[in-house]
Coordinates of N, CA and C in Angstrom, one line a residue:
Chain Q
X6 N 37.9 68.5 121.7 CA 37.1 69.5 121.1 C 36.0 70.0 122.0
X7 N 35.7 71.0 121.8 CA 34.8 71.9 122.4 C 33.1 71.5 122.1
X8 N 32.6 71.2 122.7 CA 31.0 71.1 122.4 C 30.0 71.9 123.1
X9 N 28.7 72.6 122.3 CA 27.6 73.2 122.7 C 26.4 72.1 123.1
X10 N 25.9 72.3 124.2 CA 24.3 71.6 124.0 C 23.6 72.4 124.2
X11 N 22.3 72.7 123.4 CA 21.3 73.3 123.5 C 20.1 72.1 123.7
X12 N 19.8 72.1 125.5 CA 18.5 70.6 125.5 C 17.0 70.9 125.2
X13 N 17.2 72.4 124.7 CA 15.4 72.9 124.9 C 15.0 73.0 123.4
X14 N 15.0 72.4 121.8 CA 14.5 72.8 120.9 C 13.6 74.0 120.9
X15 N 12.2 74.1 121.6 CA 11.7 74.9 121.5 C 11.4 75.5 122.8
X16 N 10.8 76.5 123.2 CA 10.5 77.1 124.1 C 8.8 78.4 124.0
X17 N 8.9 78.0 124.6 CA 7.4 79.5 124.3 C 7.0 80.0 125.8
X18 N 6.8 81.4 125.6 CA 6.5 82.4 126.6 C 5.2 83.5 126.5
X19 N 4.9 83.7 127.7 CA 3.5 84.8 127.2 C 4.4 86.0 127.6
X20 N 3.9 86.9 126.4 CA 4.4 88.6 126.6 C 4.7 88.9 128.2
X21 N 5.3 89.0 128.7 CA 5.9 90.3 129.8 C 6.4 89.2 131.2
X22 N 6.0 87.8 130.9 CA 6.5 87.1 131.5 C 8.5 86.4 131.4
X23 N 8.7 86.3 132.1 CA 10.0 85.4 131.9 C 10.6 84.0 131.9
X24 N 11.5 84.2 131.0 CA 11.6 82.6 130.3 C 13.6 82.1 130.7
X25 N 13.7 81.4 130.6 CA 15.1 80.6 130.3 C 15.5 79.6 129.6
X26 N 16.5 79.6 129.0 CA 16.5 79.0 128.0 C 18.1 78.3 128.2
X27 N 18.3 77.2 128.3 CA 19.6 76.4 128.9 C 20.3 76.2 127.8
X28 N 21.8 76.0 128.4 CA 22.8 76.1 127.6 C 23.8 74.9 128.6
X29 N 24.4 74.1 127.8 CA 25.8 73.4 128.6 C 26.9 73.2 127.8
X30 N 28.4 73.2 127.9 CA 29.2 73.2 126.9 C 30.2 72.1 127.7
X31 N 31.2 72.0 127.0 CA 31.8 70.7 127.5 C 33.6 71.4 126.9
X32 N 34.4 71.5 127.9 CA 35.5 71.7 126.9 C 36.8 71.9 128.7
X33 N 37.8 71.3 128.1 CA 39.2 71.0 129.4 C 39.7 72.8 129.1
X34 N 39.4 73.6 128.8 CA 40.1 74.8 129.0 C 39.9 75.4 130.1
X35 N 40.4 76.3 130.8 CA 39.9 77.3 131.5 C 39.8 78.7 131.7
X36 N 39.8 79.6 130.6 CA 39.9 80.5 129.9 C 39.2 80.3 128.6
X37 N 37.7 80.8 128.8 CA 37.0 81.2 127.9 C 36.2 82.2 127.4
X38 N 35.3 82.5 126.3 CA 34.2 83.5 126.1 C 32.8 82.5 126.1
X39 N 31.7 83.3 126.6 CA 30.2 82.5 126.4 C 29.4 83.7 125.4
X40 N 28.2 83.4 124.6 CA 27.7 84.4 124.3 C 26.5 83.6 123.8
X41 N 25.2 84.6 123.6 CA 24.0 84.4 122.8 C 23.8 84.6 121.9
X42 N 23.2 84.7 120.9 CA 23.4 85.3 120.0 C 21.7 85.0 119.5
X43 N 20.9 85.9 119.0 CA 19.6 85.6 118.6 C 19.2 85.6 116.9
X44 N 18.6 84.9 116.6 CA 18.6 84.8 114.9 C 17.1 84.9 114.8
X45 N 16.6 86.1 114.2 CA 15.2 86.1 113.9 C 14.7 86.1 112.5
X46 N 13.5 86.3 112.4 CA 13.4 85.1 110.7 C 13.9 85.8 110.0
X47 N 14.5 87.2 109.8 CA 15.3 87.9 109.0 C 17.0 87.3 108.7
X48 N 16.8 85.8 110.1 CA 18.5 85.8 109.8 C 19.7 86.2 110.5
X49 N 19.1 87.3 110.3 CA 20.4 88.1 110.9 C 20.6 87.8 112.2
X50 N 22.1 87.5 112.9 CA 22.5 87.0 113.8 C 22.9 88.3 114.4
X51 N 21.9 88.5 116.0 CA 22.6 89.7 117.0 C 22.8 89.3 118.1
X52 N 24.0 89.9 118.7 CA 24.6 89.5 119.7 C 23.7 90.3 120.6
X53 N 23.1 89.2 122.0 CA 22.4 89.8 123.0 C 23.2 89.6 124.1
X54 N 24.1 88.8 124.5 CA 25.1 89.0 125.7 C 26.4 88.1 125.2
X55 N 27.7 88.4 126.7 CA 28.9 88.0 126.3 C 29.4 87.8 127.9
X56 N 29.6 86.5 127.9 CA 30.5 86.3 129.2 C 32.4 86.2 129.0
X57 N 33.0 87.0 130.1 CA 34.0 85.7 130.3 C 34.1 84.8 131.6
X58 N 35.0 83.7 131.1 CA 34.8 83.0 131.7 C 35.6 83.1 133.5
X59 N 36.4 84.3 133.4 CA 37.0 84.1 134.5 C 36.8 85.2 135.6
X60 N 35.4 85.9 135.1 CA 34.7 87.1 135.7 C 33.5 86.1 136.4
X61 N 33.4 86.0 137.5 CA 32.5 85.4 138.6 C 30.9 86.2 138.4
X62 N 31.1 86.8 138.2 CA 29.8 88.2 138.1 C 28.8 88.1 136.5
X63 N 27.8 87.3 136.8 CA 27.1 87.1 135.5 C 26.7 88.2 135.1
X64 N 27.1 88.2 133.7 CA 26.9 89.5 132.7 C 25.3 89.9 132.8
X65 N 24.5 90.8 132.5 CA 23.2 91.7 132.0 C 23.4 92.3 130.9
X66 N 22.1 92.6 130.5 CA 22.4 93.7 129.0 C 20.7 94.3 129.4
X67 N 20.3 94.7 129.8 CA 18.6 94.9 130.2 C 17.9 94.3 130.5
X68 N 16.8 93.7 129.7 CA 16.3 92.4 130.0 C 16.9 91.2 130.1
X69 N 18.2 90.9 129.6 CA 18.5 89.9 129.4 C 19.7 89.6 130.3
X70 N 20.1 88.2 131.1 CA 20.5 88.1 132.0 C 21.1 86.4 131.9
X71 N 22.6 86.5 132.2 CA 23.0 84.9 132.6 C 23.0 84.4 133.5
X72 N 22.7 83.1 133.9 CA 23.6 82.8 135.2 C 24.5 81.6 135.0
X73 N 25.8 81.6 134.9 CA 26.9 81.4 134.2 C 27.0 80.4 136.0
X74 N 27.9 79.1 135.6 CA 28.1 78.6 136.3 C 29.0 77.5 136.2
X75 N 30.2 77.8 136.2 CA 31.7 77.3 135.6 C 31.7 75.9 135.9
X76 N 31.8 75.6 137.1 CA 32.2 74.3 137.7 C 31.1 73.1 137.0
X77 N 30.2 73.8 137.1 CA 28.6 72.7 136.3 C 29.1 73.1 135.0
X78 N 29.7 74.4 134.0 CA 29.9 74.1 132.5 C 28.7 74.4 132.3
X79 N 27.8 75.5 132.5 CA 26.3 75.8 132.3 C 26.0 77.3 132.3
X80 N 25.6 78.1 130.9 CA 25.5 79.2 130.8 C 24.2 79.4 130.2
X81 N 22.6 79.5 131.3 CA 21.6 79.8 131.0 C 21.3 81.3 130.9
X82 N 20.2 81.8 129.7 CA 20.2 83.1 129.5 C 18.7 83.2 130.1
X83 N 18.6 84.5 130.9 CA 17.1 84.4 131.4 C 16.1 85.8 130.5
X84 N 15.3 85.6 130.3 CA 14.9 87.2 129.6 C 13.5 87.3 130.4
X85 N 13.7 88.6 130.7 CA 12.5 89.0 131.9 C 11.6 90.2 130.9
X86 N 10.6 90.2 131.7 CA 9.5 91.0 130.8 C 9.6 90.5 129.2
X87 N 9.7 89.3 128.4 CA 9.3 89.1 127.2 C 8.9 89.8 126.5
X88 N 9.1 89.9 125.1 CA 8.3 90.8 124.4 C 8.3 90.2 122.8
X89 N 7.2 90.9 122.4 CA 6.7 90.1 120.9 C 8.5 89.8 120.6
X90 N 8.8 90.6 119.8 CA 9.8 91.1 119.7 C 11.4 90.2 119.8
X91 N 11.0 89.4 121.0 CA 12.2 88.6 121.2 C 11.9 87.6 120.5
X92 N 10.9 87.2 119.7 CA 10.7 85.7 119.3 C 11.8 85.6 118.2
X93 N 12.5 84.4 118.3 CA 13.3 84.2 117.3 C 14.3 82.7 117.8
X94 N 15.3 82.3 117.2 CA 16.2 80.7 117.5 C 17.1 81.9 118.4
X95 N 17.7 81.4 119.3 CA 18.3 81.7 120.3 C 19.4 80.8 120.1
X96 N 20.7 80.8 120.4 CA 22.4 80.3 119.8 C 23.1 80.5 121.2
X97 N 23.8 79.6 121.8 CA 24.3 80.1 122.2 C 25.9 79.5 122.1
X98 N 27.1 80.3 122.3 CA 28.2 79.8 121.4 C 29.8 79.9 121.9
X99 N 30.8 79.8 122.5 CA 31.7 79.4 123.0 C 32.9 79.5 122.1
X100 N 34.0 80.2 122.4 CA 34.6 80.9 122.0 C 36.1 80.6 122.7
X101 N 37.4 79.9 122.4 CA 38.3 79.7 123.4 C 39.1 81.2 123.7
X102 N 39.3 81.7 124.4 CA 40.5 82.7 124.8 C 41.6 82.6 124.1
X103 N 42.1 83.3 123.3 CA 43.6 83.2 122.5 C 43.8 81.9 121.8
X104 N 45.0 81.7 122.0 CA 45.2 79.7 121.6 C 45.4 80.0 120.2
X105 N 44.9 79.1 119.4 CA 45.2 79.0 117.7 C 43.3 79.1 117.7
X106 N 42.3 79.4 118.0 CA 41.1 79.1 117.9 C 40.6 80.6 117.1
X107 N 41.7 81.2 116.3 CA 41.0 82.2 115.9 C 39.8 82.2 115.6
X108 N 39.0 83.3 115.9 CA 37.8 83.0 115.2 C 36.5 82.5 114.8
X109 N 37.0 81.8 115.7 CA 36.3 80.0 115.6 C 35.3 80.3 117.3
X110 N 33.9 80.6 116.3 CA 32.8 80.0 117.6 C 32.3 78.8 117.3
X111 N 31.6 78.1 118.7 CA 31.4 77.0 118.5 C 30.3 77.0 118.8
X112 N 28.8 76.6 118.2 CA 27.6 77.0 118.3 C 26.8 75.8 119.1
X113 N 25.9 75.7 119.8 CA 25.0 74.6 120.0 C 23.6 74.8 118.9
X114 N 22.8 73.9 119.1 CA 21.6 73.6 117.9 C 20.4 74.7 118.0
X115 N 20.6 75.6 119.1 CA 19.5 76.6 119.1 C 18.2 76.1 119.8
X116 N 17.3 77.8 120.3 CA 16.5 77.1 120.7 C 15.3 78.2 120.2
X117 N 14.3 77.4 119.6 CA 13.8 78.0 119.2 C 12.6 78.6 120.2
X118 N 12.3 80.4 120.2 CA 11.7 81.2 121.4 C 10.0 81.6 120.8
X119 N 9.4 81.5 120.7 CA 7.9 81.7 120.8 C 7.2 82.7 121.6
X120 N 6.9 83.7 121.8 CA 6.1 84.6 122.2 C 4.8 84.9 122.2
X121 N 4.3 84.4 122.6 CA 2.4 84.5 122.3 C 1.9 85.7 123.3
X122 N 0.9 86.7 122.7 CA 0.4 87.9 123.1 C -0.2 87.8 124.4
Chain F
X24 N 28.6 103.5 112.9 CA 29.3 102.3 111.8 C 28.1 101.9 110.8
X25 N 28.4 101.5 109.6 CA 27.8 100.7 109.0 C 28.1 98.8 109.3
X26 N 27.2 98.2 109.6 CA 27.6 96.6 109.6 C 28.3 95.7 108.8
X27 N 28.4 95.1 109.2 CA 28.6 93.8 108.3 C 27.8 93.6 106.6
X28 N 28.3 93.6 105.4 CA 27.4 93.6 104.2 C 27.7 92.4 103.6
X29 N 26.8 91.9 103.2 CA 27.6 90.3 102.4 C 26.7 90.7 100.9
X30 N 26.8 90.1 100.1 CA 26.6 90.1 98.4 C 27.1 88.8 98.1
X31 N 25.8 87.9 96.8 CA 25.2 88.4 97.3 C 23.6 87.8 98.6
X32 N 22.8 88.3 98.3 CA 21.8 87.9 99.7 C 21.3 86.7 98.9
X33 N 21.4 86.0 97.7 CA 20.3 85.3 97.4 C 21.2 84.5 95.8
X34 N 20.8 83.2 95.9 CA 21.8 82.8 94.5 C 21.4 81.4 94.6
X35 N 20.9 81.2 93.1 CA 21.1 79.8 93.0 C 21.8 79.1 91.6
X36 N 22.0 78.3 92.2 CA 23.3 77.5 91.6 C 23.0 76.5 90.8
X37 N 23.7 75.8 89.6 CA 23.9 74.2 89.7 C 24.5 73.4 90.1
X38 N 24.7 72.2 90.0 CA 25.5 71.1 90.4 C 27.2 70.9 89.9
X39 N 27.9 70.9 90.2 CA 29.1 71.6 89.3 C 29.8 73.0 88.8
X40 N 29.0 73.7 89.2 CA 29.3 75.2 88.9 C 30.1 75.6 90.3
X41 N 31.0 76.7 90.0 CA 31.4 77.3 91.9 C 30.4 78.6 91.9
X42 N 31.0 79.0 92.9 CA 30.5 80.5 93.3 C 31.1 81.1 94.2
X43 N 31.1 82.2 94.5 CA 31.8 83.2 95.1 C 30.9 84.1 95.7
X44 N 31.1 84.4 96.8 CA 30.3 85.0 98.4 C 31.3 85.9 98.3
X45 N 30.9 87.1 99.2 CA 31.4 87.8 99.3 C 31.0 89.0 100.5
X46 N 32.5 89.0 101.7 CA 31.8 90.0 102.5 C 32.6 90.8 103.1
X47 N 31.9 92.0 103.6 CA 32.6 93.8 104.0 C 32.6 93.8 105.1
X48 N 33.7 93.7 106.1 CA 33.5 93.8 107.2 C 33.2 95.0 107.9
X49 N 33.2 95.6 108.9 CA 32.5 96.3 110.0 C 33.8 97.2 109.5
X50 N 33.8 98.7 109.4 CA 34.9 99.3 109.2 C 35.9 99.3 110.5
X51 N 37.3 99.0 110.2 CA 38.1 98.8 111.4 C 38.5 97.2 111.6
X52 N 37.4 96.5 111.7 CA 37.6 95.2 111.7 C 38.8 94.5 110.7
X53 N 39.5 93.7 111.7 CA 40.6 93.3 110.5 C 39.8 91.3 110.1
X54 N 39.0 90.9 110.8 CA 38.7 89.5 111.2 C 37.8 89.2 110.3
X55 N 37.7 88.3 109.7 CA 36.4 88.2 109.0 C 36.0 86.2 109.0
X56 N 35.4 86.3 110.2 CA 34.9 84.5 109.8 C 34.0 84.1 108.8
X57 N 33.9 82.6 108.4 CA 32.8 82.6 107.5 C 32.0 80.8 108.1
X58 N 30.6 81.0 108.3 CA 30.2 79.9 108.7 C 29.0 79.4 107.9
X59 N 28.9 78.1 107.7 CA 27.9 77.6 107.2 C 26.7 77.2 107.8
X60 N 25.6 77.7 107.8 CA 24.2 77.4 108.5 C 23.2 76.4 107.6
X61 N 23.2 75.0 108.5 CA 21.9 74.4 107.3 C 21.6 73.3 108.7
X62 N 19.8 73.4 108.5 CA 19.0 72.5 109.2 C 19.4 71.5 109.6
X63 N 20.4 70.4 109.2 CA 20.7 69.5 109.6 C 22.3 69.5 110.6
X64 N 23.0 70.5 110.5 CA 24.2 70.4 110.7 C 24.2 71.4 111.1
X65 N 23.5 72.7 111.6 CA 23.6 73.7 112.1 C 24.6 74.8 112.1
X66 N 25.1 75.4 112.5 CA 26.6 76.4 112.1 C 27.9 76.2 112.4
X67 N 28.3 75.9 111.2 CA 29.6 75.5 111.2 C 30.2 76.4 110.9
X68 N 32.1 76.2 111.7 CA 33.0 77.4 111.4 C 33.9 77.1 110.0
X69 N 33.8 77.9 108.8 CA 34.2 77.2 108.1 C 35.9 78.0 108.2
X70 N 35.9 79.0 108.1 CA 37.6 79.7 108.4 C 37.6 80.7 108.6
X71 N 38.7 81.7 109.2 CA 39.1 82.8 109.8 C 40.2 83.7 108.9
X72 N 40.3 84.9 108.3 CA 40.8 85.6 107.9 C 41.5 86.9 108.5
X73 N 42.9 86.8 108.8 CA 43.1 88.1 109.8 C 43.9 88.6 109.2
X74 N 44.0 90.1 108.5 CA 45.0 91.1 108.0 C 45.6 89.8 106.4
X75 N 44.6 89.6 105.6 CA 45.3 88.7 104.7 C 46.2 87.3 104.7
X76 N 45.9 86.8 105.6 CA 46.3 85.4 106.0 C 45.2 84.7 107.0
X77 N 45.0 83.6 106.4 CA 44.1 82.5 107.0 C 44.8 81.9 108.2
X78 N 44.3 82.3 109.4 CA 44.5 82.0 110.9 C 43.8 80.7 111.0
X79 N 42.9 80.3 110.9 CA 42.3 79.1 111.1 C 41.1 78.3 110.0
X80 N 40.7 77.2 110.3 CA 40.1 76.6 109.2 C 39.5 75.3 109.9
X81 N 37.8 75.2 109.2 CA 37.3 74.0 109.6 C 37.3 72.9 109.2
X82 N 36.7 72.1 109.8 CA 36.4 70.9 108.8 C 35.5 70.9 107.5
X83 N 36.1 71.4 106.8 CA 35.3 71.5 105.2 C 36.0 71.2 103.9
X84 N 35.7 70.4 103.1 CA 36.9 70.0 102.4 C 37.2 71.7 101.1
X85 N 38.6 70.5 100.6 CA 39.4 71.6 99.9 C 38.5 72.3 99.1
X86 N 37.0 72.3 98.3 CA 36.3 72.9 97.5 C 35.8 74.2 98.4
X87 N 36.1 74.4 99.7 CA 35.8 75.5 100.4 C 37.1 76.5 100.4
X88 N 37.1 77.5 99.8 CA 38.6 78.3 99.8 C 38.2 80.0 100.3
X89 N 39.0 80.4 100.5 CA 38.7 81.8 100.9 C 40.0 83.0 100.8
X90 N 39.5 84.0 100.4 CA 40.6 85.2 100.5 C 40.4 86.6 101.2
X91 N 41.0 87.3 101.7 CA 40.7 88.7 102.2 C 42.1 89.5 101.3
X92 N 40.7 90.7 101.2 CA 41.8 91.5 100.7 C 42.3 92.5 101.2
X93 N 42.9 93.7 101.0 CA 44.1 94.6 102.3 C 43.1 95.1 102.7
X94 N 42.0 95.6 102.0 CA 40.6 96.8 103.1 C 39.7 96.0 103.8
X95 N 40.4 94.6 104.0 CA 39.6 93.3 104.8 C 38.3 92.8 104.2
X96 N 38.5 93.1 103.6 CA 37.0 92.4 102.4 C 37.2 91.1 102.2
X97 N 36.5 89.9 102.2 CA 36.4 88.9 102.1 C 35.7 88.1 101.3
X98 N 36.2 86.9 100.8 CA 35.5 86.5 99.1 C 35.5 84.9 100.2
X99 N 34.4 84.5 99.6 CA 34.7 82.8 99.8 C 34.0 82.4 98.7
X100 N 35.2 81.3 98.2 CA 35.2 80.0 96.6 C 34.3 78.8 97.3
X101 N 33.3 78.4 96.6 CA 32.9 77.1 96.4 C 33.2 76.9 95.3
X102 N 33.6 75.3 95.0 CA 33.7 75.0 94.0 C 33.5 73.7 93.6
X103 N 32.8 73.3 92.0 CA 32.0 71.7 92.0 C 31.2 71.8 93.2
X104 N 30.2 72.5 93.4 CA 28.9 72.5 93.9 C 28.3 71.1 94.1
X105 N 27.7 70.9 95.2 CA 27.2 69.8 95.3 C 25.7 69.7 95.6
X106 N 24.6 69.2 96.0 CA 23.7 69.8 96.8 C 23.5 69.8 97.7
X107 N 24.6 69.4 98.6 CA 24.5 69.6 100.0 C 24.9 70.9 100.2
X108 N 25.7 71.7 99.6 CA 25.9 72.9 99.7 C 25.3 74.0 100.1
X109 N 23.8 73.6 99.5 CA 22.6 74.5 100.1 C 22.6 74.9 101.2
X110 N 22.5 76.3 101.3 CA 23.0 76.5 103.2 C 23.1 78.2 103.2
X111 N 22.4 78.6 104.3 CA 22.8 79.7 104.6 C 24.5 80.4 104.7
X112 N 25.1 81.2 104.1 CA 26.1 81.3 104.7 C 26.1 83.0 105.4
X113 N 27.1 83.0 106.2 CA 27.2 83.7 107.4 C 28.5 84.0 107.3
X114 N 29.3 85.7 107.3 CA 30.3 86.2 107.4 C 30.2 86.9 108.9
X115 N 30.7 86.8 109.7 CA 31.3 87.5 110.8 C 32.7 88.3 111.0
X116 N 32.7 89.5 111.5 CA 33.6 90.4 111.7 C 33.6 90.7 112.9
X117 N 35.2 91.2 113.2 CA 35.8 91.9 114.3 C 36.8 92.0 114.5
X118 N 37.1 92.4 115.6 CA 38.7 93.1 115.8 C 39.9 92.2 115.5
X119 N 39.5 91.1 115.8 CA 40.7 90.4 115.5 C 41.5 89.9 116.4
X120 N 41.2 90.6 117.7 CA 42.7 91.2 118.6 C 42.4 90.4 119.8
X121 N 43.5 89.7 120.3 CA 42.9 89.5 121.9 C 42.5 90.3 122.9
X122 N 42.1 90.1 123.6 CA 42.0 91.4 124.5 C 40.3 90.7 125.4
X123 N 39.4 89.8 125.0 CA 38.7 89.5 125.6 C 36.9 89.7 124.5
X124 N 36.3 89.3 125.5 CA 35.0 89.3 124.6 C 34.4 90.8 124.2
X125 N 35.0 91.6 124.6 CA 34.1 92.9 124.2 C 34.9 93.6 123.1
X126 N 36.2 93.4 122.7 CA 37.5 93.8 122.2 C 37.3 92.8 120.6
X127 N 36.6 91.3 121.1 CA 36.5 90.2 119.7 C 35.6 89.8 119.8
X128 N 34.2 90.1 120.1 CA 33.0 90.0 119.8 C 33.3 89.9 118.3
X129 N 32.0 89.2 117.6 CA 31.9 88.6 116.2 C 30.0 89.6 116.1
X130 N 30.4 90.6 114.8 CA 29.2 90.9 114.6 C 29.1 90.3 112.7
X131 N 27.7 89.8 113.1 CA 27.4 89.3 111.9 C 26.7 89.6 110.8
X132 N 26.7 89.5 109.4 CA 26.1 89.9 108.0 C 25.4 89.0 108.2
X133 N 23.6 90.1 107.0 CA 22.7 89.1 106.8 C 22.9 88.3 106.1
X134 N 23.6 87.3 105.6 CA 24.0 85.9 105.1 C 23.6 85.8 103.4
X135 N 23.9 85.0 102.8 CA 23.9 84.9 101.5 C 23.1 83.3 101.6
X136 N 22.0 83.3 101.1 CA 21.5 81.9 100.8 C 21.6 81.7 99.7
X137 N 22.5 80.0 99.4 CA 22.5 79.5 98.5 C 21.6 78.1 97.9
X138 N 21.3 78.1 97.1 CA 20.5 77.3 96.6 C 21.3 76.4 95.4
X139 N 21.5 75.0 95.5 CA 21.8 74.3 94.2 C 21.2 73.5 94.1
X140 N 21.2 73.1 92.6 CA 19.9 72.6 92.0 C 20.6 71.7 91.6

């Protein structure tokens, strides 16, 4: 079975600075999906990036940035320039390629992100 | 698009009673997952719904049941409520389809919290 670690519970950053937030997964496949996903105290789960696993080229979305690293099994998310705004649990979640895994993400424990002005 | 809608956002229960969740997926979307979020156990995949047949299913016992209906609408049964039950739940939608992470990305509804007493 597939497993998430998330080793950082919390994290905190000052406005406009940049932060990372670590990720490790454990699983004999090789053909996957990676993703983040952010949950702010509204709850609501939004997707802030999406790797695959057999694209060498770590994904971006703006500020936000992976560096995906297969052989280590390590998909840290980096967010540059901070902003109030980001503060929220951070998810990040693993996804097998096809197979019978419809559907099925596999989440680690979150990390929770802190923003101080 | 309009998102993901779940009904409803807020419910509390007794011990022995079921209940019924309920969620709209993303228009287009044939996929509808449903996970359990609670502080101790973090998010769990409870099962996957594609085109009216259950593709996959978690570790959750049999009081966890679920249906979709042809406009992919999705119901999930608790039933004999316990109070561990208490738990955010979480519908996710998408395409359904293989094709890779941008094609089956999972976008998610603001969740239904349930409370049992």
């Amino acid at each position: 079975a597939q497993t998430v670690t998330q080793s950082q519970p919390e994290m905190s950053v000052q406005e406009a600075e940049t932060v990372t937030l670590s990720c490790t997964y454990d699983t004999s496949e090789s053909d996957y999906y990676l993703f983040w996903y952010k949950q702010p105290p509204s709850r609501q789960m939004i997707l802030v990036i999406r790797q695959e696993a057999y694209k060498q080229q770590n994904a971006t979305e703006n500020r936000f940035s992976v560096n995906f690293q297969k052989a280590a099994k390590s998909f840290s998310l980096k967010i540059s320039d901070s902003q109030l705004g980001d503060a929220a649990m951070y998810f990040c979640a693993y996804r097998t390629a096809g197979g019978t895994s419809y559907g099925k993400l596999t989440f680690g424990q979150g990390t929770i992100l802190t923003v101080h002005p | 698009k309009a998102g993901v809608t779940q009904t409803p956002r807020y419910l509390i229960k007794t011990r022995g009673q079921q209940v019924t969740l309920s969620c709209s997926p993303i228009s287009g979307h044939r996929s509808v997952s449903w996970y359990q979020q609670t502080p101790g156990q973090g998010l769990q995949f409870l099962f996957e719904y594609f085109s009216e047949t259950q593709r996959n299913k978690g570790n959750f016992p049999g009081r966890f049941s679920g249906r979709q209906f042809s406009n992919s609408r999705s119901e999930m049964n608790v039933s004999t409520l316990e109070l561990g039950d208490s738990a955010l739940y979480l519908c996710a939608s998408s395409s359904g389809l293989s094709g890779g992470p941008l094609t089956d990305t999972q976008y998610f509804g603001p969740g239904t919290r349930l409370t049992v007493l």
